Coordinates of C-alpha atoms in Angstrom, one line a residue:
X1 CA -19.2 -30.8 66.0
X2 CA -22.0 -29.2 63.9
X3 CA -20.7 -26.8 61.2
X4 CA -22.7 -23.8 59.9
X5 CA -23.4 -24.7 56.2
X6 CA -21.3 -21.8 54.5
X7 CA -23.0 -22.2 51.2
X8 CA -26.3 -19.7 52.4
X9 CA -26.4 -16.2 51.7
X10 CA -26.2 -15.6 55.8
X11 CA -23.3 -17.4 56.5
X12 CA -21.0 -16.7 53.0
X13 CA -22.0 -12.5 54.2
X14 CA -21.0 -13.4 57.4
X15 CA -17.4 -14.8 56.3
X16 CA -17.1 -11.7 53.9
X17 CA -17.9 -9.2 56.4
X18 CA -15.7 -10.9 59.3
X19 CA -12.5 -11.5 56.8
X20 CA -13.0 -7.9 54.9
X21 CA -13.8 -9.8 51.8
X22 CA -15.1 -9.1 48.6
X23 CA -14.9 -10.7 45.2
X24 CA -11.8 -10.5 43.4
X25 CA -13.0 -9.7 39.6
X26 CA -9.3 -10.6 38.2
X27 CA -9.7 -13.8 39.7
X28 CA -12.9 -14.2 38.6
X29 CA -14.9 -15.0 41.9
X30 CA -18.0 -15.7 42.7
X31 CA -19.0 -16.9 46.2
X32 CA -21.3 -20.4 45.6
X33 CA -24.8 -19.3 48.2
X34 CA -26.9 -22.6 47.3
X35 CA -26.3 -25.8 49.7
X36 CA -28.4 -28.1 46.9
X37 CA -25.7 -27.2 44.3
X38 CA -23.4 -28.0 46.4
X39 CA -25.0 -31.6 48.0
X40 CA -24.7 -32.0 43.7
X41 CA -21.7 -31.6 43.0
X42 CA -20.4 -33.7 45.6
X43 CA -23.1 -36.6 44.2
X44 CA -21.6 -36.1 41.0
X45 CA -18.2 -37.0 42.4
X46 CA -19.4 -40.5 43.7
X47 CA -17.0 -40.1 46.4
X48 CA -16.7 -42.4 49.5
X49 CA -14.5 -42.7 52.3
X50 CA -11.7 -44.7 50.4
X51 CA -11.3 -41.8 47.7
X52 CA -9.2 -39.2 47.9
X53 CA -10.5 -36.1 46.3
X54 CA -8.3 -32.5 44.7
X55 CA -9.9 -29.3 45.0
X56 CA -9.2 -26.7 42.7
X57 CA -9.9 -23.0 44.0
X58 CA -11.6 -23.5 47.5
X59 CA -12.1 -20.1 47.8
X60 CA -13.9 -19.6 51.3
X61 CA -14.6 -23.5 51.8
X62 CA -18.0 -23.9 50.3
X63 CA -17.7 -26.4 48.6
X64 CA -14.7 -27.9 50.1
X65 CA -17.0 -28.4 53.4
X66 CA -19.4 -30.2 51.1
X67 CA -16.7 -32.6 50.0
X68 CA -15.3 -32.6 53.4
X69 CA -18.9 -33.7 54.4
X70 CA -18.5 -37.3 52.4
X71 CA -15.3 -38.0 54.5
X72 CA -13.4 -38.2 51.6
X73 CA -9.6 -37.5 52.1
X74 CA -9.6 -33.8 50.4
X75 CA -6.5 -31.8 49.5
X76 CA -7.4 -28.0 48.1
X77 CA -5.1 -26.1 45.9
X78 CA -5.6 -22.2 46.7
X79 CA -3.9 -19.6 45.1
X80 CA -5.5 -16.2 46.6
X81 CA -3.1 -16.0 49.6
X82 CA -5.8 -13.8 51.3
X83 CA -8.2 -17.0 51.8
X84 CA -6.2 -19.2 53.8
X85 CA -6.6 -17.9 57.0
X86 CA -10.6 -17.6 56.0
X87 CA -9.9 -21.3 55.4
X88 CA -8.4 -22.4 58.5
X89 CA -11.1 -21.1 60.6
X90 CA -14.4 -22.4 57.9
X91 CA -13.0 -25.8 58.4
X92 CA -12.0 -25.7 61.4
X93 CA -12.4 -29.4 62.9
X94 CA -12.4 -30.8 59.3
X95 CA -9.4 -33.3 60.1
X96 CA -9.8 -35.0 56.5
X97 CA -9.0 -31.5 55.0
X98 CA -5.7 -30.3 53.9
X99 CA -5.1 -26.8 52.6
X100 CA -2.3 -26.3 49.6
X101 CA -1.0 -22.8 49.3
X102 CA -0.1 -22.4 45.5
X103 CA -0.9 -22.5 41.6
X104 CA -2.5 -25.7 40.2
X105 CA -0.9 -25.1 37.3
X106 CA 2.5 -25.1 39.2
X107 CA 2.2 -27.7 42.3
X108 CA 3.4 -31.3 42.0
X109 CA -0.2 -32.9 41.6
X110 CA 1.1 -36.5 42.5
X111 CA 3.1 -35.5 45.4
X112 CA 0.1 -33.2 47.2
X113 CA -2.2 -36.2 46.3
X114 CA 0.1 -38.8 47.4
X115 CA -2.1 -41.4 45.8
X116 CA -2.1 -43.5 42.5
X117 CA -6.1 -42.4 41.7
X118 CA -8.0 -39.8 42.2
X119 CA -10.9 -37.6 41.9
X120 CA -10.9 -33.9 41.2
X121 CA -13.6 -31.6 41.9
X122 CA -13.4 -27.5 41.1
X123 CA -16.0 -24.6 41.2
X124 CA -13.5 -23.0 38.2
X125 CA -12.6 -19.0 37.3
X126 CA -14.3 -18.7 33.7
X127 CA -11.0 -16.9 32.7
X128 CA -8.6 -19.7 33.6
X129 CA -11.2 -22.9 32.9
X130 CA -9.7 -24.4 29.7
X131 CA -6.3 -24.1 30.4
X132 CA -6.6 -25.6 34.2
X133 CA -9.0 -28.2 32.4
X134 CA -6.2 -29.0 30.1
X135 CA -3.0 -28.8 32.4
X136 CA -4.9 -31.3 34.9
X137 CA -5.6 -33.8 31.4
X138 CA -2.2 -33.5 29.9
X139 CA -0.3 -34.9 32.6
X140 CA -1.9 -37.7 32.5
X141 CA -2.8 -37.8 36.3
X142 CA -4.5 -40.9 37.4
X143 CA -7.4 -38.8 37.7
X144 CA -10.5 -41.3 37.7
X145 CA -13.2 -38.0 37.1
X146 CA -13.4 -34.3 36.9
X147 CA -16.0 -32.8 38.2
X148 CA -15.9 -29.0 37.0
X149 CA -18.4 -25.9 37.2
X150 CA -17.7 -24.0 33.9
X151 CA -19.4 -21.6 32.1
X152 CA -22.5 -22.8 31.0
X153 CA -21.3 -21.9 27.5
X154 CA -18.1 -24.1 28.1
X155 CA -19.4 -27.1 29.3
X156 CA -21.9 -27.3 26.0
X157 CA -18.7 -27.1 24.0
X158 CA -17.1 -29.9 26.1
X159 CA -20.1 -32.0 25.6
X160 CA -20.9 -31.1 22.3
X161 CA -21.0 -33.8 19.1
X162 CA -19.9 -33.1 16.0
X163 CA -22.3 -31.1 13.2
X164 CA -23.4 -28.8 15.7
X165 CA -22.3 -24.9 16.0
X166 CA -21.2 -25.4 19.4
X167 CA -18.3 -28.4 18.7
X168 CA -15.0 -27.3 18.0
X169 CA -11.2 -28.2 19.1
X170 CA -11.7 -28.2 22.9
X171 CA -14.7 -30.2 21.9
X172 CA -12.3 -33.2 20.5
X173 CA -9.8 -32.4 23.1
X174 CA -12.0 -33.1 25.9
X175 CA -13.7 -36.1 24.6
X176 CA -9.9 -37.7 23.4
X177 CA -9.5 -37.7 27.2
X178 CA -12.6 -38.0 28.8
X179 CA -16.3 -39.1 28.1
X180 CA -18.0 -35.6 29.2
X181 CA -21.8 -35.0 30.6
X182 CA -23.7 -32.1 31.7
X183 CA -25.0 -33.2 34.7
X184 CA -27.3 -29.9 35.1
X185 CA -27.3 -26.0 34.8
X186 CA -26.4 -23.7 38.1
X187 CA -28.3 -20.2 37.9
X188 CA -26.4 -17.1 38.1
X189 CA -29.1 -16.3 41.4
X190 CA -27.0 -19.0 43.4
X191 CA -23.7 -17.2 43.9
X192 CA -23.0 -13.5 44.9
X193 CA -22.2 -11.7 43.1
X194 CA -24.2 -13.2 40.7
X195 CA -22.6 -13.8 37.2
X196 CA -23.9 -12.5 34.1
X197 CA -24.0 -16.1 33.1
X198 CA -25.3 -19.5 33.7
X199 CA -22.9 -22.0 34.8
X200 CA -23.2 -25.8 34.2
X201 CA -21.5 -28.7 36.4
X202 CA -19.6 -31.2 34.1
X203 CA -18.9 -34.7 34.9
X204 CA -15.7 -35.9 32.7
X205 CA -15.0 -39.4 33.0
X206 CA -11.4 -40.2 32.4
X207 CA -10.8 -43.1 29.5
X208 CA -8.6 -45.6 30.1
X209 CA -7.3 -44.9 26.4
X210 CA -8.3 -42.4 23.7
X211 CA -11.1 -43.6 21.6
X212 CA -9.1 -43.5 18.6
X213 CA -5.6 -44.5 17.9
X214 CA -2.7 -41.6 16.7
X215 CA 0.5 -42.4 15.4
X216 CA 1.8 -38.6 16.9
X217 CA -0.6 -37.0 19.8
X218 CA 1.1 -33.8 19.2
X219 CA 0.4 -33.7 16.0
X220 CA -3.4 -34.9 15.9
X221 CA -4.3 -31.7 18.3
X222 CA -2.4 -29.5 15.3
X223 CA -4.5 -30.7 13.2
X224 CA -8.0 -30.1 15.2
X225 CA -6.8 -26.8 15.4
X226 CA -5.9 -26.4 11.9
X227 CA -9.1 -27.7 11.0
X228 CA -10.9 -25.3 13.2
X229 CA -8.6 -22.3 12.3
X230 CA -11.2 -20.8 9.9
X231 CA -14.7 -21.9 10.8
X232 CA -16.3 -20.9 7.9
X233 CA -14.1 -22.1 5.3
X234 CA -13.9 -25.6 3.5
X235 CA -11.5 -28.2 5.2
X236 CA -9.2 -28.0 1.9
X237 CA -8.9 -24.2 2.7
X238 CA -8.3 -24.5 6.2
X239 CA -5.9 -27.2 6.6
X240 CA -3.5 -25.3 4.4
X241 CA -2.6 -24.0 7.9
X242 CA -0.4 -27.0 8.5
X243 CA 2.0 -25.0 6.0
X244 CA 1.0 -27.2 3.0
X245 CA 0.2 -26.6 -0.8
X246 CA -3.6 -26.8 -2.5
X247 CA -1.7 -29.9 -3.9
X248 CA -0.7 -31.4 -1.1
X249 CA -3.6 -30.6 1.0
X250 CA -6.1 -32.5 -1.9
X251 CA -3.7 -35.8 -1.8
X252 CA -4.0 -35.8 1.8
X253 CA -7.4 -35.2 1.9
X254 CA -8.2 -38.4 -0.5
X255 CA -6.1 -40.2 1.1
X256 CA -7.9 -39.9 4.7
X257 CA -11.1 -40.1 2.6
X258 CA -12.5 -36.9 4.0
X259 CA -14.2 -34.5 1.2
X260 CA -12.4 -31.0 1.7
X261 CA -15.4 -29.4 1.0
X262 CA -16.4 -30.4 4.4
X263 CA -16.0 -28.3 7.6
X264 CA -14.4 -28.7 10.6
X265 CA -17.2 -28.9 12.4
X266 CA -18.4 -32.2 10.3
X267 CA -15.0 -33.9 11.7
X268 CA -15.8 -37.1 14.3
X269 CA -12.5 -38.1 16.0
X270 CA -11.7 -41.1 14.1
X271 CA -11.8 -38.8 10.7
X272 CA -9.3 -36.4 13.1
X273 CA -7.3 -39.6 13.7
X274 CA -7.4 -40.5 9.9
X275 CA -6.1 -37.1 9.1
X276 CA -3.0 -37.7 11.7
X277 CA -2.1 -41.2 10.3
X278 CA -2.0 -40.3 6.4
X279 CA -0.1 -36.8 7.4
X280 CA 3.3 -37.9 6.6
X281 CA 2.3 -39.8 3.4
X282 CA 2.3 -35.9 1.6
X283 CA 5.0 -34.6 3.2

């Protein structure tokens, strides 16, 4: 059965016109309208027939058909009630699709997946990126890659090393958990409506372990944010945010052999994980 391509600016009209659609600006949508960006993503994704695949946000199926395309299995997570009957009749025919009504951030992952590893592939709202990114990372899902398109301005932060104005605390986060590339840059001109802003497809790969080793996770992200809490300041200013004295702050400071008049933004994630591990020795 030949399927119309929905990502083209006929067919996505077409869907919008038929369903009485239009974007939804508090869910921050925009309708994907290029098919290359699309045959992209899903190369980014390395996916086969023996993979099963998680979409987050299908919205009217673009890119779920493009997935659906590889013959991956593909389960999509939709919140915006509205879409699913636009869903059942886009991939109409798609029998290795299966449509999840609900929240990502809610929904048993494992149980919908129903598979020990993964891949997960989302065209993402810009206003809810980081804390689906996050949500999806901190469970520790067997998640072999996440394959995202973010805010242009997001993914350089994701990617981003350390010196540079753009790496800060979701920069660490992200590469604790992943090893993150821009694969390339989308063009507000391939969605409608167009975005005021470029958006970027990331590949994060999922590390089998962190790159550095913490005596108390919880506590090495309170640091990175400490550390990032006042951009501009020294790190001896700064990390007084962990509620600690000038004192204390110096002591630990020499004893993780970091010079506190440093920034954050100096910080690679083994002087992050050096921070954690001398912590207690002041307190």
């Amino acid at each position: 059965m030949e399927h119309p391509v929905i990502a083209s600016p006929q067919v996505t009209n077409h869907i919008l016109h038929k369903f009485k659609l239009r974007a939804d600006k508090k869910l921050g949508q925009n309708f994907l309208i290029d098919e290359n960006v699309v045959r992209k993503i899903v190369e980014a994704a390395e996916l086969s027939e023996a993979d099963t695949v998680l979409e987050v946000g299908p919205g009217i199926g673009t890119l779920t058909q493009g997935l659906a395309e590889s013959k991956a299995q593909v389960v999509a997570v939709e919140l915006d009630k509205r879409l699913l009957p636009v869903l059942d009749t886009t991939l109409e025919g798609y029998d290795n699709v299966r449509i999840v009504s609900g929240d990502i951030l809610k929904v048993d992952i494992m149980a919908e997946v129903g598979k020990d590893n993964f891949k997960v592939c989302a065209n993402l709202p810009y206003y809810i990126t980081t804390p689906i990114i996050f949500a999806l990372l901190e469970k520790r899902l067997p998640m072999e890659r996440l394959v995202a398109m973010v805010q242009k301005e997001v993914a350089e932060r994701m990617a981003a090393q350390p010196g540079g104005r753009d790496y800060g605390a979701l920069s660490v986060a992200i590469q604790y958990y992943t090893e993150p590339e821009i694969a390339f840059i989308v063009p507000s001109v391939s969605f409608i409506p167009a975005p005021a802003v470029e958006s970027a497809v990331i590949v994060c790969k999922r590390r089998a372990k962190p790159p550095v080793e913490v005596e108390d996770e919880a506590l090495f992200f309170r640091v990175v944010k400490a550390a990032f809490s006042l951009r501009r300041k020294m790190l001896s200013n700064a990390l007084k945010n962990m509620g600690i004295s000038s004192e204390q702050c110096s002591k630990w400071l020499e004893l993780a052999e970091i010079d506190g008049k440093h920034r954050g933004e100096t910080l690679t994630l083994q002087d992050f994980a050096r921070l954690t591990n001398t912590f207690k020795q002041i307190k």
